[in-house]
Amino acid sequence: MKAVVTVVGRDTVGILAKVSAACAEHNANIIDVTQSVMQELFTMVMLIDITDIKGDFSELQNTLYALGDQIGMKIHVMHEDIFNSMHNI
């Protein structure tokens, strides 16, 4: 199973490292990542494997949401099934 993580906000040092560390804490494996900086706006999309995560998916979501609040970024986490359903309508 996979999930899509999006991160948007003002660019600062260490965003990728902090989000990656939070994923690692939950044993979520990063499969692919793309990021871009447009002037001072940072955007990142990650595809993560959640097959073997510690705890349940909502715990991972809550950790990443809290991290977003802490670093002043908007982080959204969407299960692959929801993502696919949204794009099949």
PDB file of C-alpha atoms in Angstrom:
ATOM      1  CA  MET A   1       0.000   0.000   0.000  1.00  0.00           C
ATOM      2  CA  LYS A   2       1.126   3.503  -0.748  1.00  0.00           C
ATOM      3  CA  ALA A   3       0.324   7.079   0.222  1.00  0.00           C
ATOM      4  CA  VAL A   4       0.940  10.481  -1.328  1.00  0.00           C
ATOM      5  CA  VAL A   5       2.466  13.214   0.844  1.00  0.00           C
ATOM      6  CA  THR A   6       2.416  16.849  -0.294  1.00  0.00           C
ATOM      7  CA  VAL A   7       4.313  19.663   1.392  1.00  0.00           C
ATOM      8  CA  VAL A   8       3.847  23.345   0.545  1.00  0.00           C
ATOM      9  CA  GLY A   9       5.138  26.493   2.202  1.00  0.00           C
ATOM     10  CA  ARG A  10       7.930  29.007   2.504  1.00  0.00           C
ATOM     11  CA  ASP A  11      11.305  27.473   1.678  1.00  0.00           C
ATOM     12  CA  THR A  12      13.635  26.796   4.620  1.00  0.00           C
ATOM     13  CA  VAL A  13      16.593  24.549   5.282  1.00  0.00           C
ATOM     14  CA  GLY A  14      15.881  20.914   6.212  1.00  0.00           C
ATOM     15  CA  ILE A  15      12.310  20.375   5.030  1.00  0.00           C
ATOM     16  CA  LEU A  16      13.071  17.148   3.155  1.00  0.00           C
ATOM     17  CA  ALA A  17      15.165  15.871   6.067  1.00  0.00           C
ATOM     18  CA  LYS A  18      12.424  16.544   8.636  1.00  0.00           C
ATOM     19  CA  VAL A  19       9.628  14.976   6.579  1.00  0.00           C
ATOM     20  CA  SER A  20      11.837  11.987   5.734  1.00  0.00           C
ATOM     21  CA  ALA A  21      12.738  11.501   9.405  1.00  0.00           C
ATOM     22  CA  ALA A  22       9.046  11.540  10.382  1.00  0.00           C
ATOM     23  CA  CYS A  23       8.317   8.906   7.732  1.00  0.00           C
ATOM     24  CA  ALA A  24      11.249   6.796   8.956  1.00  0.00           C
ATOM     25  CA  GLU A  25       9.959   6.964  12.555  1.00  0.00           C
ATOM     26  CA  HIS A  26       6.823   5.192  11.327  1.00  0.00           C
ATOM     27  CA  ASN A  27       8.746   2.794   9.042  1.00  0.00           C
ATOM     28  CA  ALA A  28       7.223   4.378   5.921  1.00  0.00           C
ATOM     29  CA  ASN A  29       9.585   3.915   2.978  1.00  0.00           C
ATOM     30  CA  ILE A  30       9.999   6.779   0.521  1.00  0.00           C
ATOM     31  CA  ILE A  31       9.616   5.417  -3.007  1.00  0.00           C
ATOM     32  CA  ASP A  32       9.796   8.636  -4.994  1.00  0.00           C
ATOM     33  CA  VAL A  33      10.109  12.334  -4.279  1.00  0.00           C
ATOM     34  CA  THR A  34       9.985  15.470  -6.358  1.00  0.00           C
ATOM     35  CA  GLN A  35      10.492  18.980  -5.096  1.00  0.00           C
ATOM     36  CA  SER A  36      10.661  22.451  -6.495  1.00  0.00           C
ATOM     37  CA  VAL A  37      11.333  25.938  -5.234  1.00  0.00           C
ATOM     38  CA  MET A  38       9.587  28.792  -7.042  1.00  0.00           C
ATOM     39  CA  GLN A  39      10.987  32.047  -5.680  1.00  0.00           C
ATOM     40  CA  GLU A  40      10.444  31.407  -1.946  1.00  0.00           C
ATOM     41  CA  LEU A  41       7.652  28.817  -2.308  1.00  0.00           C
ATOM     42  CA  PHE A  42       8.694  25.215  -1.618  1.00  0.00           C
ATOM     43  CA  THR A  43       6.620  22.342  -2.992  1.00  0.00           C
ATOM     44  CA  MET A  44       7.267  18.626  -2.564  1.00  0.00           C
ATOM     45  CA  VAL A  45       5.362  15.474  -3.464  1.00  0.00           C
ATOM     46  CA  MET A  46       6.396  12.117  -2.036  1.00  0.00           C
ATOM     47  CA  LEU A  47       5.145   8.629  -2.769  1.00  0.00           C
ATOM     48  CA  ILE A  48       5.639   6.444   0.290  1.00  0.00           C
ATOM     49  CA  ASP A  49       5.183   2.728   0.908  1.00  0.00           C
ATOM     50  CA  ILE A  50       3.036   2.254   4.013  1.00  0.00           C
ATOM     51  CA  THR A  51       2.800  -1.544   3.858  1.00  0.00           C
ATOM     52  CA  ASP A  52       4.936  -2.051   6.978  1.00  0.00           C
ATOM     53  CA  ILE A  53       4.260   1.128   8.954  1.00  0.00           C
ATOM     54  CA  LYS A  54       4.356   1.094  12.741  1.00  0.00           C
ATOM     55  CA  GLY A  55       0.928   1.843  14.153  1.00  0.00           C
ATOM     56  CA  ASP A  56      -1.934   2.751  11.897  1.00  0.00           C
ATOM     57  CA  PHE A  57      -2.175   5.200   9.025  1.00  0.00           C
ATOM     58  CA  SER A  58      -3.861   7.915  11.083  1.00  0.00           C
ATOM     59  CA  GLU A  59      -0.865   8.006  13.450  1.00  0.00           C
ATOM     60  CA  LEU A  60       1.448   8.710  10.497  1.00  0.00           C
ATOM     61  CA  GLN A  61      -0.961  11.384   9.235  1.00  0.00           C
ATOM     62  CA  ASN A  62      -1.129  13.050  12.654  1.00  0.00           C
ATOM     63  CA  THR A  63       2.657  13.057  12.987  1.00  0.00           C
ATOM     64  CA  LEU A  64       3.079  14.706   9.591  1.00  0.00           C
ATOM     65  CA  TYR A  65       0.272  17.212  10.201  1.00  0.00           C
ATOM     66  CA  ALA A  66       1.888  18.184  13.521  1.00  0.00           C
ATOM     67  CA  LEU A  67       5.275  18.505  11.824  1.00  0.00           C
ATOM     68  CA  GLY A  68       3.726  20.809   9.234  1.00  0.00           C
ATOM     69  CA  ASP A  69       2.357  23.032  11.995  1.00  0.00           C
ATOM     70  CA  GLN A  70       5.726  23.008  13.746  1.00  0.00           C
ATOM     71  CA  ILE A  71       7.730  24.060  10.675  1.00  0.00           C
ATOM     72  CA  GLY A  72       5.123  26.395   9.197  1.00  0.00           C
ATOM     73  CA  MET A  73       4.272  24.204   6.199  1.00  0.00           C
ATOM     74  CA  LYS A  74       1.052  22.640   4.939  1.00  0.00           C
ATOM     75  CA  ILE A  75       1.511  18.848   4.834  1.00  0.00           C
ATOM     76  CA  HIS A  76      -1.216  16.631   3.434  1.00  0.00           C
ATOM     77  CA  VAL A  77      -1.179  12.825   3.508  1.00  0.00           C
ATOM     78  CA  MET A  78      -3.548  10.821   1.321  1.00  0.00           C
ATOM     79  CA  HIS A  79      -3.894   7.047   1.100  1.00  0.00           C
ATOM     80  CA  GLU A  80      -3.314   5.689  -2.401  1.00  0.00           C
ATOM     81  CA  ASP A  81      -6.880   4.298  -2.582  1.00  0.00           C
ATOM     82  CA  ILE A  82      -8.395   7.736  -1.919  1.00  0.00           C
ATOM     83  CA  PHE A  83      -6.011   9.373  -4.385  1.00  0.00           C
ATOM     84  CA  ASN A  84      -6.914   6.857  -7.098  1.00  0.00           C
ATOM     85  CA  SER A  85     -10.650   7.166  -6.401  1.00  0.00           C
ATOM     86  CA  MET A  86     -10.512  10.941  -6.731  1.00  0.00           C
ATOM     87  CA  HIS A  87      -8.874  10.662 -10.130  1.00  0.00           C
ATOM     88  CA  ASN A  88     -11.220   7.999 -11.497  1.00  0.00           C
ATOM     89  CA  ILE A  89     -14.408  10.049 -11.158  1.00  0.00           C
TER      90      ILE A  89
END
